Amino acid sequence: MKYKGWLLPPAMRDFHEGRIWLREHTAFAKQDIQRAIIRKYLHIIEGIQTTPRLKCNRCHNDKPQFFTMFDCSKCQRQCVYCRHCLSMGRVSSCSQLMIWRGPKAYRKRQHPLQWTGQLTELQQQTADELLESVKACRSHLISAVCGAGKTELLFQSVHYALEKGLRVCIAAPRTDVVLELFPRFQKVFPQTIVHAYYSGAPKQDGYAQLVLATTHQLYRFEQAFDVMIVDEADAFPYSFDKTLASSVQKAKTAQAPIYFMTATPSPTLLNDFQQCSFIAKRYHNKPLPVPRFSALWGYEKKLQRGKLPRKLKEWTEERLAKNEPFLIFVPTIELLKMATPLFQKLHDNILAVHADDSDRKQKVLQLRDEEIPGLLTTTILERGITIKNIQVAVVGAESAIFTASALIQIAGRVGRHAAYADGDVVFFHHGITLAMDEAREKIIYNNKIGFPQ
């Protein structure tokens, strides 16, 4: 597009449309950015607003404890910067944020859906209800047990939205969920540009009408999406950080509804939605595996002494003997690091993952590809991972970090594959908690609803 002798780089438009971006972090030539600003294609706002109160205009943080003063070498004054979204590049008082106001990117209206699967009756009913909500532009909650096939029932509505020329975002609090969903949507929409945004994501070209992103990455978007789907909305950190909910509101257009999906909706979520669909059983029509409790007294002291508790050792050896992949959840990184070398005495290739592990994606792929027998993990893998015939143990299930919803999600890793619809879920504990009881009772209840006598 030419304007007074200047040719607008299409890549600039495709990248910046719908984004709120630090000027100093742009990948485009400074002269092109300046020309876009002069022509009012790019709108500039201050990074940190000071009145009526301090507020970061990227992540919408307004909590005083997340702002810090520093001597700024750029403006040679004392500046305030936001620590809340610092990992995405520092936004300070003298920072400029750019928002695209120029010509819109071209949106295709032909998006072939290539999926040969078939929905169950319950899935199809929910998919139809969701599609009606998309057509009516109203918000909707999908509450479906782990392994019910929530992703597949989205295809119909996403396809409809794309062919209407709408831009769709599927957001999730956890990187692992995005990594799990990305190849699946690429496969079923092979002629659609699909981007995935998460910490460490590679550069992706073109204008994506379908975006998968962690909720943190939505800090970088502003009125970008006509359809906003939030998966696992009850998960940490989304459920604890109000700016993440604000980022979802900021990233969608003003009229766009929000569609929430989760297996463990909070009472707040349930109360907030008039339109709600519920699926009480899995797509393969088999009951949810019910967790069993097993006391593991003094497990932490034994690990500190360099010994695996007998029950835990025997459980792991049985998985190894049967060639069954496994996940062992532990409550802390410290315990994870303590336990890993002890498990590696049973098998060299037992690995460990946690939130700060840069090789997390690769290790999960190794487990999926049967290159390693099992993984020790923190709660980072409680959601967004599907591996056939997986067996699960929770060590220290009484720990506060293992809430009822977390334990339900962890148990939900097991039995997801139609050929391996059963499996072992064991909660090793140093005392049974209300959360453990609640998780087990909720799973039993869902089985009763899904398979009435």
C-alpha positions as a Markdown table, in Angstrom:
| # | Residue | x | y | z |
|---|---|---|---|---|
| 1 | Met | 0.0 | 0.0 | 0.0 |
| 2 | Lys | 1.5 | 3.3 | -1.1 |
| 3 | Tyr | 0.9 | 6.6 | 0.6 |
| 4 | Lys | 2.6 | 9.9 | -0.6 |
| 5 | Gly | 5.6 | 8.1 | -2.0 |
| 6 | Trp | 5.9 | 5.6 | 0.9 |
| 7 | Leu | 5.1 | 1.9 | 0.5 |
| 8 | Leu | 3.6 | 0.5 | 3.7 |
| 9 | Pro | 5.4 | -2.8 | 4.4 |
| 10 | Pro | 2.6 | -5.4 | 4.6 |
| 11 | Ala | 4.6 | -7.3 | 7.2 |
| 12 | Met | 4.5 | -4.2 | 9.5 |
| 13 | Arg | 0.7 | -4.1 | 9.2 |
| 14 | Asp | 0.3 | -7.9 | 9.7 |
| 15 | Phe | 2.5 | -7.9 | 12.8 |
| 16 | His | 1.2 | -4.8 | 14.6 |
| 17 | Glu | -2.5 | -5.0 | 13.9 |
| 18 | Gly | -4.1 | -5.9 | 17.2 |
| 19 | Arg | -0.9 | -5.6 | 19.2 |
| 20 | Ile | 0.3 | -3.1 | 21.8 |
| 21 | Trp | 4.1 | -3.1 | 21.4 |
| 22 | Leu | 7.1 | -1.3 | 22.8 |
| 23 | Arg | 8.5 | 1.0 | 20.2 |
| 24 | Glu | 12.0 | 0.2 | 21.1 |
| 25 | His | 11.3 | -3.5 | 20.5 |
| 26 | Thr | 9.9 | -3.2 | 17.0 |
| 27 | Ala | 11.6 | -5.4 | 14.4 |
| 28 | Phe | 10.9 | -2.9 | 11.6 |
| 29 | Ala | 13.1 | -0.1 | 10.2 |
| 30 | Lys | 13.0 | 3.1 | 12.3 |
| 31 | Gln | 12.2 | 5.3 | 9.3 |
| 32 | Asp | 9.2 | 3.0 | 8.4 |
| 33 | Ile | 8.0 | 3.2 | 12.0 |
| 34 | Gln | 8.3 | 7.0 | 12.0 |
| 35 | Arg | 6.5 | 7.3 | 8.7 |
| 36 | Ala | 3.7 | 5.1 | 10.0 |
| 37 | Ile | 3.4 | 7.3 | 13.1 |
| 38 | Ile | 3.3 | 10.5 | 10.9 |
| 39 | Arg | 0.5 | 9.0 | 8.9 |
| 40 | Lys | -1.3 | 8.0 | 12.1 |
| 41 | Tyr | -1.1 | 4.3 | 11.2 |
| 42 | Leu | 0.6 | 3.8 | 14.6 |
| 43 | His | -0.8 | 5.4 | 17.6 |
| 44 | Ile | 1.6 | 6.2 | 20.5 |
| 45 | Ile | 0.7 | 6.0 | 24.2 |
| 46 | Glu | 2.8 | 6.4 | 27.3 |
| 47 | Gly | 4.1 | 3.2 | 28.8 |
| 48 | Ile | 3.2 | 4.2 | 32.4 |
| 49 | Gln | 0.4 | 6.5 | 33.2 |
| 50 | Thr | 0.9 | 8.6 | 36.3 |
| 51 | Thr | -2.6 | 10.1 | 36.8 |
| 52 | Pro | -5.0 | 9.5 | 38.4 |
| 53 | Arg | -2.8 | 6.7 | 39.6 |
| 54 | Leu | 0.2 | 4.7 | 38.4 |
| 55 | Lys | -0.8 | 2.2 | 35.8 |
| 56 | Cys | 1.1 | 0.1 | 33.3 |
| 57 | Asn | -0.7 | 0.5 | 29.9 |
| 58 | Arg | 0.5 | -2.8 | 28.7 |
| 59 | Cys | -0.4 | -5.2 | 31.5 |
| 60 | His | -2.8 | -2.9 | 33.3 |
| 61 | Asn | -1.0 | -3.5 | 36.6 |
| 62 | Asp | -1.9 | -0.7 | 39.1 |
| 63 | Lys | -0.5 | -2.2 | 42.3 |
| 64 | Pro | 2.1 | 0.1 | 43.8 |
| 65 | Gln | 4.3 | -2.8 | 45.0 |
| 66 | Phe | 5.0 | -3.7 | 41.4 |
| 67 | Phe | 6.4 | -0.3 | 40.4 |
| 68 | Thr | 10.0 | 0.6 | 41.0 |
| 69 | Met | 12.0 | 3.9 | 40.6 |
| 70 | Phe | 15.3 | 3.8 | 38.8 |
| 71 | Asp | 17.9 | 6.2 | 37.2 |
| 72 | Cys | 17.1 | 5.9 | 33.6 |
| 73 | Ser | 20.0 | 6.2 | 31.1 |
| 74 | Lys | 17.6 | 6.7 | 28.2 |
| 75 | Cys | 15.9 | 9.9 | 29.5 |
| 76 | Gln | 18.5 | 10.9 | 32.1 |
| 77 | Arg | 15.8 | 11.2 | 34.7 |
| 78 | Gln | 14.3 | 9.1 | 37.5 |
| 79 | Cys | 11.8 | 6.7 | 35.8 |
| 80 | Val | 9.2 | 4.3 | 37.1 |
| 81 | Tyr | 9.0 | 0.9 | 35.6 |
| 82 | Cys | 6.5 | -2.0 | 35.9 |
| 83 | Arg | 8.0 | -5.2 | 37.4 |
| 84 | His | 4.8 | -7.1 | 36.8 |
| 85 | Cys | 5.4 | -7.6 | 33.0 |
| 86 | Leu | 9.2 | -7.1 | 33.1 |
| 87 | Ser | 9.9 | -10.5 | 31.4 |
| 88 | Met | 8.4 | -9.1 | 28.2 |
| 89 | Gly | 10.7 | -6.1 | 28.2 |
| 90 | Arg | 10.8 | -3.1 | 30.5 |
| 91 | Val | 7.9 | -0.6 | 30.3 |
| 92 | Ser | 8.9 | 2.6 | 32.0 |
| 93 | Ser | 7.7 | 6.2 | 32.3 |
| 94 | Cys | 9.6 | 7.2 | 29.2 |
| 95 | Ser | 8.6 | 4.1 | 27.2 |
| 96 | Gln | 6.3 | 4.5 | 24.2 |
| 97 | Leu | 3.8 | 1.8 | 23.3 |
| 98 | Met | 2.5 | 1.5 | 19.8 |
| 99 | Ile | -1.0 | 0.5 | 18.7 |
| 100 | Trp | -1.9 | 0.0 | 15.1 |
| 101 | Arg | -4.6 | 2.3 | 13.7 |
| 102 | Gly | -3.7 | 1.9 | 10.0 |
| 103 | Pro | -5.2 | -0.2 | 7.1 |
| 104 | Lys | -6.5 | -3.6 | 8.2 |
| 105 | Ala | -4.9 | -6.8 | 7.2 |
| 106 | Tyr | -6.6 | -9.0 | 4.6 |
| 107 | Arg | -8.7 | -11.7 | 6.2 |
| 108 | Lys | -9.5 | -14.9 | 4.3 |
| 109 | Arg | -13.0 | -16.3 | 4.4 |
| 110 | Gln | -12.1 | -19.8 | 3.2 |
| 111 | His | -10.6 | -22.0 | 5.8 |
| 112 | Pro | -11.0 | -25.7 | 5.0 |
| 113 | Leu | -11.6 | -27.9 | 8.1 |
| 114 | Gln | -9.9 | -31.2 | 7.7 |
| 115 | Trp | -11.0 | -33.4 | 10.6 |
| 116 | Thr | -12.2 | -36.9 | 10.0 |
| 117 | Gly | -13.2 | -37.7 | 13.6 |
| 118 | Gln | -16.8 | -38.0 | 14.8 |
| 119 | Leu | -18.2 | -36.3 | 17.9 |
| 120 | Thr | -20.2 | -38.2 | 20.5 |
| 121 | Glu | -23.8 | -37.3 | 21.0 |
| 122 | Leu | -22.9 | -35.2 | 24.1 |
| 123 | Gln | -20.0 | -33.6 | 22.3 |
| 124 | Gln | -22.2 | -32.7 | 19.3 |
| 125 | Gln | -24.9 | -31.3 | 21.5 |
| 126 | Thr | -22.3 | -29.1 | 23.3 |
| 127 | Ala | -20.7 | -28.1 | 20.0 |
| 128 | Asp | -24.1 | -27.0 | 18.6 |
| 129 | Glu | -24.8 | -25.0 | 21.8 |
| 130 | Leu | -21.5 | -23.3 | 21.5 |
| 131 | Leu | -22.0 | -22.5 | 17.9 |
| 132 | Glu | -25.4 | -20.9 | 18.7 |
| 133 | Ser | -23.7 | -18.8 | 21.3 |
| 134 | Val | -21.0 | -17.7 | 18.8 |
| 135 | Lys | -23.7 | -16.8 | 16.2 |
| 136 | Ala | -25.7 | -14.9 | 18.9 |
| 137 | Cys | -22.5 | -13.2 | 20.2 |
| 138 | Arg | -23.1 | -14.3 | 23.8 |
| 139 | Ser | -20.7 | -15.7 | 26.3 |
| 140 | His | -20.7 | -19.4 | 27.2 |
| 141 | Leu | -19.2 | -21.8 | 29.7 |
| 142 | Ile | -18.3 | -25.3 | 28.8 |
| 143 | Ser | -17.8 | -27.6 | 31.9 |
| 144 | Ala | -16.5 | -31.0 | 30.7 |
| 145 | Val | -14.7 | -33.7 | 32.6 |
| 146 | Cys | -11.0 | -34.2 | 31.8 |
| 147 | Gly | -10.7 | -36.2 | 28.6 |
| 148 | Ala | -14.2 | -35.3 | 27.4 |
| 149 | Gly | -12.8 | -34.0 | 24.1 |
| 150 | Lys | -13.2 | -30.2 | 24.6 |
| 151 | Thr | -10.8 | -29.4 | 21.9 |
| 152 | Glu | -12.6 | -31.3 | 19.2 |
| 153 | Leu | -16.0 | -29.7 | 20.0 |
| 154 | Leu | -14.4 | -26.3 | 19.3 |
| 155 | Phe | -13.6 | -27.0 | 15.7 |
| 156 | Gln | -17.1 | -26.3 | 14.4 |
| 157 | Ser | -17.4 | -22.9 | 16.1 |
| 158 | Val | -13.8 | -21.8 | 15.2 |
| 159 | His | -14.4 | -22.8 | 11.6 |
| 160 | Tyr | -17.6 | -20.8 | 11.5 |
| 161 | Ala | -15.9 | -17.7 | 12.9 |
| 162 | Leu | -12.9 | -17.9 | 10.6 |
| 163 | Glu | -15.2 | -18.2 | 7.5 |
| 164 | Lys | -17.1 | -15.1 | 8.7 |
| 165 | Gly | -13.8 | -13.2 | 8.6 |
| 166 | Leu | -13.4 | -13.1 | 12.4 |
| 167 | Arg | -10.1 | -13.3 | 14.3 |
| 168 | Val | -10.1 | -16.0 | 16.9 |
| 169 | Cys | -7.9 | -16.4 | 20.0 |
| 170 | Ile | -7.7 | -19.5 | 22.2 |
| 171 | Ala | -5.9 | -18.6 | 25.4 |
| 172 | Ala | -4.7 | -20.7 | 28.3 |
| 173 | Pro | -2.8 | -20.0 | 31.5 |
| 174 | Arg | -0.2 | -22.7 | 30.9 |
| 175 | Thr | 2.4 | -23.0 | 28.1 |
| 176 | Asp | 1.9 | -26.7 | 28.1 |
| 177 | Val | -1.7 | -26.4 | 27.1 |
| 178 | Val | -0.8 | -24.1 | 24.2 |
| 179 | Leu | 2.0 | -26.5 | 23.0 |
| 180 | Glu | -0.6 | -29.4 | 23.1 |
| 181 | Leu | -3.2 | -27.5 | 21.1 |
| 182 | Phe | -1.0 | -25.8 | 18.5 |
| 183 | Pro | -0.2 | -28.8 | 16.3 |
| 184 | Arg | -3.8 | -30.0 | 16.5 |
| 185 | Phe | -5.3 | -26.8 | 15.2 |
| 186 | Gln | -2.6 | -26.6 | 12.5 |
| 187 | Lys | -3.5 | -30.1 | 11.4 |
| 188 | Val | -7.3 | -29.5 | 11.1 |
| 189 | Phe | -6.9 | -26.0 | 9.6 |
| 190 | Pro | -4.1 | -26.7 | 7.1 |
| 191 | Gln | -4.7 | -23.6 | 5.0 |
| 192 | Thr | -5.1 | -21.2 | 7.9 |
| 193 | Ile | -2.2 | -19.2 | 9.4 |
| 194 | Val | -2.1 | -20.3 | 13.0 |
| 195 | His | 0.3 | -18.7 | 15.5 |
| 196 | Ala | 1.2 | -19.8 | 19.0 |
| 197 | Tyr | 2.5 | -17.3 | 21.5 |
| 198 | Tyr | 4.2 | -18.3 | 24.7 |
| 199 | Ser | 7.5 | -17.5 | 26.5 |
| 200 | Gly | 10.3 | -18.5 | 24.1 |
| 201 | Ala | 8.1 | -19.0 | 21.1 |
| 202 | Pro | 9.9 | -18.7 | 17.7 |
| 203 | Lys | 9.3 | -15.9 | 15.2 |
| 204 | Gln | 6.1 | -16.5 | 13.1 |
| 205 | Asp | 5.3 | -14.7 | 9.9 |
| 206 | Gly | 2.1 | -13.6 | 8.3 |
| 207 | Tyr | -1.3 | -12.4 | 9.7 |
| 208 | Ala | -2.8 | -15.1 | 11.9 |
| 209 | Gln | -6.6 | -15.3 | 12.0 |
| 210 | Leu | -6.3 | -18.0 | 14.6 |
| 211 | Val | -4.0 | -17.4 | 17.6 |
| 212 | Leu | -3.2 | -19.7 | 20.5 |
| 213 | Ala | -1.6 | -17.9 | 23.4 |
| 214 | Thr | -0.8 | -18.0 | 27.1 |
| 215 | Thr | -2.9 | -15.5 | 29.0 |
| 216 | His | 0.3 | -13.7 | 29.8 |
| 217 | Gln | 1.0 | -13.1 | 26.1 |
| 218 | Leu | -2.3 | -11.2 | 25.9 |
| 219 | Tyr | -0.7 | -8.3 | 27.6 |
| 220 | Arg | 0.7 | -7.6 | 24.2 |
| 221 | Phe | -2.7 | -7.4 | 22.4 |
| 222 | Glu | -5.3 | -4.7 | 22.3 |
| 223 | Gln | -8.8 | -5.1 | 20.8 |
| 224 | Ala | -7.4 | -7.8 | 18.5 |
| 225 | Phe | -9.9 | -10.7 | 18.6 |
| 226 | Asp | -13.5 | -11.1 | 17.7 |
| 227 | Val | -13.8 | -14.5 | 19.4 |
| 228 | Met | -12.1 | -15.1 | 22.7 |
| 229 | Ile | -11.9 | -18.7 | 24.1 |
| 230 | Val | -10.2 | -19.2 | 27.4 |
| 231 | Asp | -9.2 | -22.8 | 28.2 |
| 232 | Glu | -8.6 | -23.9 | 31.8 |
| 233 | Ala | -9.7 | -20.5 | 33.2 |
| 234 | Asp | -9.6 | -21.8 | 36.8 |
| 235 | Ala | -5.8 | -22.6 | 36.5 |
| 236 | Phe | -3.0 | -20.8 | 38.3 |
| 237 | Pro | -1.9 | -18.1 | 37.6 |
| 238 | Tyr | -5.1 | -16.9 | 35.8 |
| 239 | Ser | -7.3 | -17.5 | 38.8 |
| 240 | Phe | -5.0 | -15.6 | 41.1 |
| 241 | Asp | -3.8 | -12.6 | 39.0 |
| 242 | Lys | -6.5 | -10.1 | 38.2 |
| 243 | Thr | -4.4 | -8.5 | 35.5 |
| 244 | Leu | -4.6 | -11.7 | 33.4 |
| 245 | Ala | -8.4 | -11.4 | 33.4 |
| 246 | Ser | -8.0 | -7.8 | 32.5 |
| 247 | Ser | -5.6 | -8.8 | 29.6 |
| 248 | Val | -8.3 | -11.1 | 28.2 |
| 249 | Gln | -10.8 | -8.2 | 28.2 |
| 250 | Lys | -8.2 | -5.9 | 26.7 |
| 251 | Ala | -7.2 | -8.3 | 23.9 |
| 252 | Lys | -10.7 | -8.8 | 22.6 |
| 253 | Thr | -12.9 | -6.3 | 20.8 |
| 254 | Ala | -15.4 | -4.5 | 22.9 |
| 255 | Gln | -18.4 | -6.5 | 21.6 |
| 256 | Ala | -16.7 | -9.9 | 21.6 |
| 257 | Pro | -18.0 | -12.5 | 24.1 |
| 258 | Ile | -15.8 | -14.8 | 26.0 |
| 259 | Tyr | -16.1 | -18.6 | 26.0 |
| 260 | Phe | -14.6 | -20.4 | 29.0 |
| 261 | Met | -13.8 | -24.1 | 29.1 |
| 262 | Thr | -12.6 | -26.2 | 32.1 |
| 263 | Ala | -13.1 | -29.5 | 33.8 |
| 264 | Thr | -13.1 | -27.8 | 37.2 |
| 265 | Pro | -15.1 | -24.6 | 37.1 |
| 266 | Ser | -15.0 | -22.4 | 40.2 |
| 267 | Pro | -18.3 | -21.3 | 41.8 |
| 268 | Thr | -17.7 | -17.8 | 40.5 |
| 269 | Leu | -17.5 | -19.1 | 36.9 |
| 270 | Leu | -20.6 | -21.1 | 37.3 |
| 271 | Asn | -22.5 | -18.2 | 38.7 |
| 272 | Asp | -21.3 | -15.8 | 36.0 |
| 273 | Phe | -22.7 | -17.6 | 33.0 |
| 274 | Gln | -26.3 | -18.0 | 31.9 |
| 275 | Gln | -25.3 | -20.2 | 29.0 |
| 276 | Cys | -23.5 | -23.3 | 30.3 |
| 277 | Ser | -22.9 | -26.8 | 28.8 |
| 278 | Phe | -21.9 | -29.8 | 30.8 |
| 279 | Ile | -20.3 | -33.1 | 29.7 |
| 280 | Ala | -20.0 | -35.6 | 32.5 |
| 281 | Lys | -18.2 | -38.4 | 30.7 |
| 282 | Arg | -15.3 | -39.0 | 28.3 |
| 283 | Tyr | -15.6 | -39.3 | 24.6 |
| 284 | His | -14.7 | -43.1 | 24.7 |
| 285 | Asn | -17.7 | -43.7 | 27.0 |
| 286 | Lys | -15.6 | -45.2 | 29.9 |
| 287 | Pro | -15.6 | -43.9 | 33.5 |
| 288 | Leu | -13.0 | -41.6 | 35.0 |
| 289 | Pro | -10.3 | -43.4 | 36.9 |
| 290 | Val | -10.9 | -42.9 | 40.6 |
| 291 | Pro | -7.9 | -42.0 | 42.7 |
| 292 | Arg | -6.8 | -44.3 | 45.5 |
| 293 | Phe | -5.1 | -43.1 | 48.7 |
| 294 | Ser | -1.9 | -44.6 | 50.1 |
| 295 | Ala | -0.2 | -43.4 | 53.3 |
| 296 | Leu | 3.5 | -42.5 | 52.8 |
| 297 | Trp | 4.5 | -41.5 | 56.3 |
| 298 | Gly | 7.7 | -39.5 | 56.7 |
| 299 | Tyr | 8.4 | -39.5 | 52.9 |
| 300 | Glu | 10.2 | -36.2 | 53.0 |
| 301 | Lys | 12.7 | -37.3 | 55.8 |
| 302 | Lys | 13.4 | -40.5 | 53.9 |
| 303 | Leu | 14.1 | -38.6 | 50.7 |
| 304 | Gln | 16.4 | -36.3 | 52.7 |
| 305 | Arg | 18.3 | -39.4 | 53.9 |
| 306 | Gly | 18.7 | -40.5 | 50.3 |
| 307 | Lys | 16.1 | -43.3 | 50.3 |
| 308 | Leu | 13.0 | -43.8 | 48.3 |
| 309 | Pro | 10.0 | -44.8 | 50.4 |
| 310 | Arg | 9.2 | -48.5 | 49.9 |
| 311 | Lys | 5.7 | -48.0 | 48.5 |
| 312 | Leu | 6.9 | -45.3 | 46.1 |
| 313 | Lys | 9.8 | -47.5 | 44.9 |
| 314 | Glu | 7.6 | -50.5 | 44.4 |
| 315 | Trp | 5.0 | -48.4 | 42.5 |
| 316 | Thr | 7.7 | -47.1 | 40.2 |
| 317 | Glu | 9.3 | -50.5 | 39.7 |
| 318 | Glu | 5.9 | -51.9 | 38.7 |
| 319 | Arg | 5.5 | -49.2 | 36.1 |
| 320 | Leu | 8.9 | -49.9 | 34.7 |
| 321 | Ala | 8.3 | -53.7 | 34.6 |
| 322 | Lys | 5.0 | -53.2 | 32.8 |
| 323 | Asn | 6.5 | -50.7 | 30.4 |
| 324 | Glu | 3.9 | -48.1 | 31.4 |
| 325 | Pro | 4.7 | -44.4 | 31.1 |
| 326 | Phe | 4.2 | -42.5 | 34.3 |
| 327 | Leu | 4.1 | -39.0 | 35.9 |
| 328 | Ile | 5.0 | -38.5 | 39.5 |
| 329 | Phe | 3.9 | -35.2 | 40.9 |
| 330 | Val | 5.7 | -33.6 | 43.8 |
| 331 | Pro | 4.8 | -30.4 | 45.7 |
| 332 | Thr | 8.0 | -28.4 | 45.5 |
| 333 | Ile | 11.0 | -28.0 | 43.2 |
| 334 | Glu | 13.3 | -28.7 | 46.2 |
| 335 | Leu | 11.7 | -32.1 | 46.7 |
| 336 | Leu | 11.9 | -32.7 | 42.9 |
| 337 | Lys | 15.6 | -32.0 | 42.9 |
| 338 | Met | 16.1 | -34.2 | 45.9 |
| 339 | Ala | 14.2 | -37.1 | 44.5 |
| 340 | Thr | 15.3 | -37.2 | 40.9 |
| 341 | Pro | 18.8 | -38.9 | 41.5 |
| 342 | Leu | 17.1 | -41.5 | 43.7 |
| 343 | Phe | 14.6 | -42.4 | 40.9 |
| 344 | Gln | 17.4 | -42.4 | 38.4 |
| 345 | Lys | 19.0 | -45.3 | 40.3 |
| 346 | Leu | 15.9 | -47.3 | 39.2 |
| 347 | His | 16.2 | -46.1 | 35.6 |
| 348 | Asp | 18.8 | -43.7 | 34.2 |
| 349 | Asn | 16.2 | -42.1 | 31.9 |
| 350 | Ile | 13.7 | -40.9 | 34.4 |
| 351 | Leu | 13.8 | -37.2 | 34.1 |
| 352 | Ala | 12.3 | -34.2 | 35.9 |
| 353 | Val | 10.5 | -31.0 | 34.8 |
| 354 | His | 9.4 | -27.8 | 36.5 |
| 355 | Ala | 8.2 | -24.3 | 35.4 |
| 356 | Asp | 11.7 | -22.9 | 34.9 |
| 357 | Asp | 13.0 | -25.9 | 32.9 |
| 358 | Ser | 13.9 | -24.7 | 29.4 |
| 359 | Asp | 13.9 | -28.3 | 28.2 |
| 360 | Arg | 10.3 | -28.9 | 29.5 |
| 361 | Lys | 8.8 | -29.2 | 26.0 |
| 362 | Gln | 11.4 | -31.6 | 24.8 |
| 363 | Lys | 11.1 | -33.8 | 27.8 |
| 364 | Val | 7.3 | -34.1 | 27.5 |
| 365 | Leu | 7.8 | -35.1 | 23.8 |
| 366 | Gln | 10.4 | -37.7 | 24.9 |
| 367 | Leu | 7.8 | -39.2 | 27.2 |
| 368 | Arg | 5.1 | -39.1 | 24.5 |
| 369 | Asp | 7.5 | -40.7 | 22.0 |
| 370 | Glu | 8.4 | -43.5 | 24.6 |
| 371 | Glu | 12.0 | -42.4 | 24.7 |
| 372 | Ile | 11.9 | -42.1 | 28.4 |
| 373 | Pro | 9.9 | -44.2 | 31.0 |
| 374 | Gly | 8.6 | -41.4 | 33.1 |
| 375 | Leu | 8.8 | -37.8 | 34.4 |
| 376 | Leu | 8.9 | -36.3 | 37.9 |
| 377 | Thr | 7.1 | -33.0 | 37.8 |
| 378 | Thr | 5.6 | -30.2 | 39.8 |
| 379 | Thr | 2.0 | -29.1 | 39.2 |
| 380 | Ile | 3.1 | -27.5 | 35.9 |
| 381 | Leu | 1.9 | -30.7 | 34.1 |
| 382 | Glu | -1.4 | -31.0 | 35.9 |
| 383 | Arg | -3.1 | -29.8 | 32.7 |
| 384 | Gly | -2.5 | -29.8 | 28.9 |
| 385 | Ile | -0.8 | -33.1 | 28.5 |
| 386 | Thr | -2.2 | -36.2 | 26.9 |
| 387 | Ile | -0.2 | -39.4 | 26.8 |
| 388 | Lys | -1.7 | -42.8 | 26.1 |
| 389 | Asn | -1.5 | -45.4 | 28.9 |
| 390 | Ile | 0.0 | -42.9 | 31.4 |
| 391 | Gln | -0.1 | -43.8 | 35.1 |
| 392 | Val | 0.0 | -41.1 | 37.8 |
| 393 | Ala | 1.3 | -40.8 | 41.3 |
| 394 | Val | 1.1 | -37.8 | 43.6 |
| 395 | Val | 3.7 | -37.6 | 46.3 |
| 396 | Gly | 2.7 | -35.4 | 49.2 |
| 397 | Ala | -0.9 | -35.1 | 48.1 |
| 398 | Glu | -1.7 | -33.5 | 51.4 |
| 399 | Ser | 0.4 | -30.4 | 50.5 |
| 400 | Ala | -1.6 | -27.1 | 50.2 |
| 401 | Ile | -0.5 | -26.7 | 46.5 |
| 402 | Phe | -2.6 | -29.8 | 45.6 |
| 403 | Thr | -6.0 | -28.2 | 45.7 |
| 404 | Ala | -9.1 | -30.3 | 44.9 |
| 405 | Ser | -9.2 | -28.9 | 41.3 |
| 406 | Ala | -5.5 | -29.6 | 40.8 |
| 407 | Leu | -5.9 | -33.2 | 42.0 |
| 408 | Ile | -8.9 | -33.6 | 39.7 |
| 409 | Gln | -6.9 | -32.4 | 36.8 |
| 410 | Ile | -3.9 | -34.6 | 37.7 |
| 411 | Ala | -6.2 | -37.6 | 37.9 |
| 412 | Gly | -7.6 | -36.6 | 34.6 |
| 413 | Arg | -4.3 | -37.3 | 32.8 |
| 414 | Val | -5.0 | -41.1 | 33.2 |
| 415 | Gly | -7.3 | -43.1 | 30.9 |
| 416 | Arg | -7.8 | -40.5 | 28.2 |
| 417 | His | -6.9 | -42.8 | 25.3 |
| 418 | Ala | -9.7 | -45.1 | 24.1 |
| 419 | Ala | -7.4 | -48.1 | 24.0 |
| 420 | Tyr | -6.2 | -47.4 | 27.6 |
| 421 | Ala | -9.3 | -46.1 | 29.2 |
| 422 | Asp | -8.3 | -47.3 | 32.7 |
| 423 | Gly | -5.1 | -46.7 | 34.8 |
| 424 | Asp | -3.7 | -46.2 | 38.2 |
| 425 | Val | -4.0 | -42.8 | 40.0 |
| 426 | Val | -2.5 | -43.0 | 43.5 |
| 427 | Phe | -2.3 | -40.1 | 46.0 |
| 428 | Phe | 0.6 | -40.8 | 48.4 |
| 429 | His | 0.1 | -38.8 | 51.5 |
| 430 | His | 1.1 | -37.9 | 55.0 |
| 431 | Gly | -2.5 | -37.5 | 56.1 |
| 432 | Ile | -5.7 | -37.3 | 54.1 |
| 433 | Thr | -7.0 | -33.7 | 53.4 |
| 434 | Leu | -10.3 | -32.2 | 52.6 |
| 435 | Ala | -9.0 | -31.4 | 49.1 |
| 436 | Met | -8.1 | -35.0 | 48.5 |
| 437 | Asp | -11.6 | -36.2 | 49.7 |
| 438 | Glu | -13.3 | -33.5 | 47.6 |
| 439 | Ala | -11.3 | -34.4 | 44.5 |
| 440 | Arg | -12.2 | -38.1 | 44.8 |
| 441 | Glu | -15.8 | -37.5 | 45.6 |
| 442 | Lys | -16.2 | -35.1 | 42.6 |
| 443 | Ile | -14.8 | -37.8 | 40.3 |
| 444 | Ile | -17.1 | -40.4 | 41.7 |
| 445 | Tyr | -20.0 | -38.0 | 41.4 |
| 446 | Asn | -19.2 | -37.3 | 37.7 |
| 447 | Asn | -19.1 | -41.0 | 37.0 |
| 448 | Lys | -22.6 | -41.4 | 38.6 |
| 449 | Ile | -23.9 | -38.5 | 36.4 |
| 450 | Gly | -22.2 | -39.9 | 33.3 |
| 451 | Phe | -23.2 | -43.5 | 34.0 |
| 452 | Pro | -26.5 | -43.5 | 35.9 |
| 453 | Gln | -27.7 | -46.9 | 37.1 |
